[in-house]
Structures are given as structure tokens and as C-alpha cells.
Amino acid sequence: MKKYFQSLAYISFIAITFFAIVKAIMSYENPFSLYENPLVWIALVALILVVLLKELVNIVAQQKAEELQLEKDGIKPEEVDHWAWAKDLITKWTQAKAIEEEGEIELDHNYDGIKELDNNLPPWWLYMFYATMIFGVLYLVKYHVFNGDNQIVEYEKSVAIAKRELAAFKSTSKEAIIDMETVTILTDESDLNRGKAVFNLNCAACHLKDGGGGIGPNLTDKYWILGGGIKNVFKTISKGGRDGKGMVAWGKTLKPKDIQKVSSYVLSLQGTTPAKAKAPQGDLYEEE
């Protein structure tokens, strides 16, 4: 009766826990996130531990039963070779002869008393060798007879697929993707205020708060080193200035939205009169 209740409790626990885990996986957006849903992992670990513990108890009980049976049969448990199955498996997979049987495969010649045995190659080694031969033939036929895709073609196909998926994502995304091709200038006051805050925090050290220029160039005139306009300014902030002498790339630090806002704020400084305006640098930029 006790074993019956134990089995019933075990089966109930497994069923309820499994159902709860499946329900959580179907309900949560990120069910396997340790930080968002730690209870899912606790349930998984508990389920695995209970199953392993149950199996361990079964193995121990089976071993005890076998020992009792051996004692009834008059066999001492310590005389039983529990690794006999492993030894038989090794013998089959190596086809090694026992020392007593080595005379059957001993060759007639010897070298200074050193005798040579004519052992068979291990089956596992032969099977692997045959597998490499089959693989070699299939490889030859696929890539040298039927001209299968090489690494360059596979790479180009993967890039093409990625571009199609990106285009599809852009066309269906609820939120617009901002990059150097799609960026537009912002004029809303809240956006410009955000851009000004980003500028003062990251850009004012080199360009001064009024944009008049310090280490960096003057941002209030119509002369630009890497081109004016929202697209060029966005690109310069994202990718950085000239190699070795320009500013760092902010694309890894700032989000595209903030780069768009700070770019729009920079362009809003056009025509203002800073306190100490630096001399123009670069070329005169005319908006197309």
C-alpha cells in the first residue's frame, strides 16, 4: 500500500510540474529568461532532480535484490564481475586476442627475439575508414561533378537572404528603422531639446555648447568637412570623422533615435552667432 501511494505521488508530481512548465512556456514571452521567469527554471531543475532521484532509488533497489538472489543461489556478490559486459564490448570492437591465444596469430619470423603478431585492424577503425571513403566519394560527386555551391556562393546566398529578410522587416515593422538612408530632419521642440541634451553631454567638449567650435570645427557656418545635411551629419556622428584626426564613431554608444535628434539639433545651429566662432573648415555645402 505504501509503494502504491509513493508511485501515485511521483506520477502526480511529474504530471503537474510538466503541465505547469508547458503552460508557462506557452504564456510567457521569454519563458527561459532566468531573470524574468526564475520559477520556470526552478520547476525544470526540480523535475529533473526528482526523476534522477527516482531512477537512483530504483537502481539501488535492483542491486539489493540481485545481491539477495545471489546469496540464495550460494554465489558471493564479490565474486561477480560487474564489468563483464564492458570487457565483452571492448573485445568485440578491438578483436584482440587473449594472451593465451596469441600463439594462433604469431608470425614465423622475429627480430632479436621480438616476435610479431598478425592482429586484425580494430573494427571501429575500419568502420571509420570506410566512412571517410564514402564521404570522399560523395564530396567529389557533389562539388566536382555536379558543381555544388562553394563557400563563396553559400556566403553570397546567405547575404541575399539576410537582405530580403531585413527589407521585409523594415516594410512590416511598426517602428521605423533609422539609418543613413532613411533618416529625416526633426523640427519638433521636444526632439530638439533631447538632441541638445545629448549634444551638451557628448559633443560640447569639442564643439562648445554654442557650436562655435573648439577642438572640433564650427557647426554654425555653411562649411562642412564631411558634408552637411541630415544624412551626412547622421553618417559622420554614427561612423566617426576622418581616420586618425576626426571624432570617434558614436554609433556604438548612442541609439539611432538619439543620433537623429542630435543631428537635427546640430543643423538647427546653422546661422546662429556663437561667442567665439572658429574659422570655417571644409567646403561650402549647398542643400540639394
PDB file of N, CA and C in Angstrom, residues 30 32-38 41:
ATOM      1  N   ASN A  30       9.189  35.390 -22.846  1.00  0.00           N
ATOM      2  CA  ASN A  30      10.552  34.852 -22.720  1.00  0.00           C
ATOM      3  C   ASN A  30      10.578  33.858 -21.560  1.00  0.00           C
ATOM      4  N   PHE A  32      12.279  31.232 -20.883  1.00  0.00           N
ATOM      5  CA  PHE A  32      13.549  30.702 -20.400  1.00  0.00           C
ATOM      6  C   PHE A  32      14.504  31.799 -19.945  1.00  0.00           C
ATOM      7  N   SER A  33      13.991  33.006 -19.735  1.00  0.00           N
ATOM      8  CA  SER A  33      14.813  34.077 -19.184  1.00  0.00           C
ATOM      9  C   SER A  33      14.904  33.896 -17.676  1.00  0.00           C
ATOM     10  N   LEU A  34      16.123  33.691 -17.185  1.00  0.00           N
ATOM     11  CA  LEU A  34      16.325  33.416 -15.767  1.00  0.00           C
ATOM     12  C   LEU A  34      15.891  34.592 -14.908  1.00  0.00           C
ATOM     13  N   TYR A  35      16.074  35.814 -15.420  1.00  0.00           N
ATOM     14  CA  TYR A  35      15.756  36.999 -14.619  1.00  0.00           C
ATOM     15  C   TYR A  35      14.261  37.307 -14.628  1.00  0.00           C
ATOM     16  N   GLU A  36      13.607  37.068 -15.761  1.00  0.00           N
ATOM     17  CA  GLU A  36      12.176  37.381 -15.862  1.00  0.00           C
ATOM     18  C   GLU A  36      11.311  36.274 -15.262  1.00  0.00           C
ATOM     19  N   ASN A  37      11.697  35.026 -15.489  1.00  0.00           N
ATOM     20  CA  ASN A  37      10.867  33.893 -15.037  1.00  0.00           C
ATOM     21  C   ASN A  37      11.724  32.833 -14.339  1.00  0.00           C
ATOM     22  N   PRO A  38      12.235  33.140 -13.167  1.00  0.00           N
ATOM     23  CA  PRO A  38      13.080  32.155 -12.458  1.00  0.00           C
ATOM     24  C   PRO A  38      12.315  30.901 -12.046  1.00  0.00           C
ATOM     25  N   TRP A  41      12.706  27.904 -14.391  1.00  0.00           N
ATOM     26  CA  TRP A  41      13.957  27.147 -14.214  1.00  0.00           C
ATOM     27  C   TRP A  41      13.936  26.330 -12.929  1.00  0.00           C
TER      28      TRP A  41
END
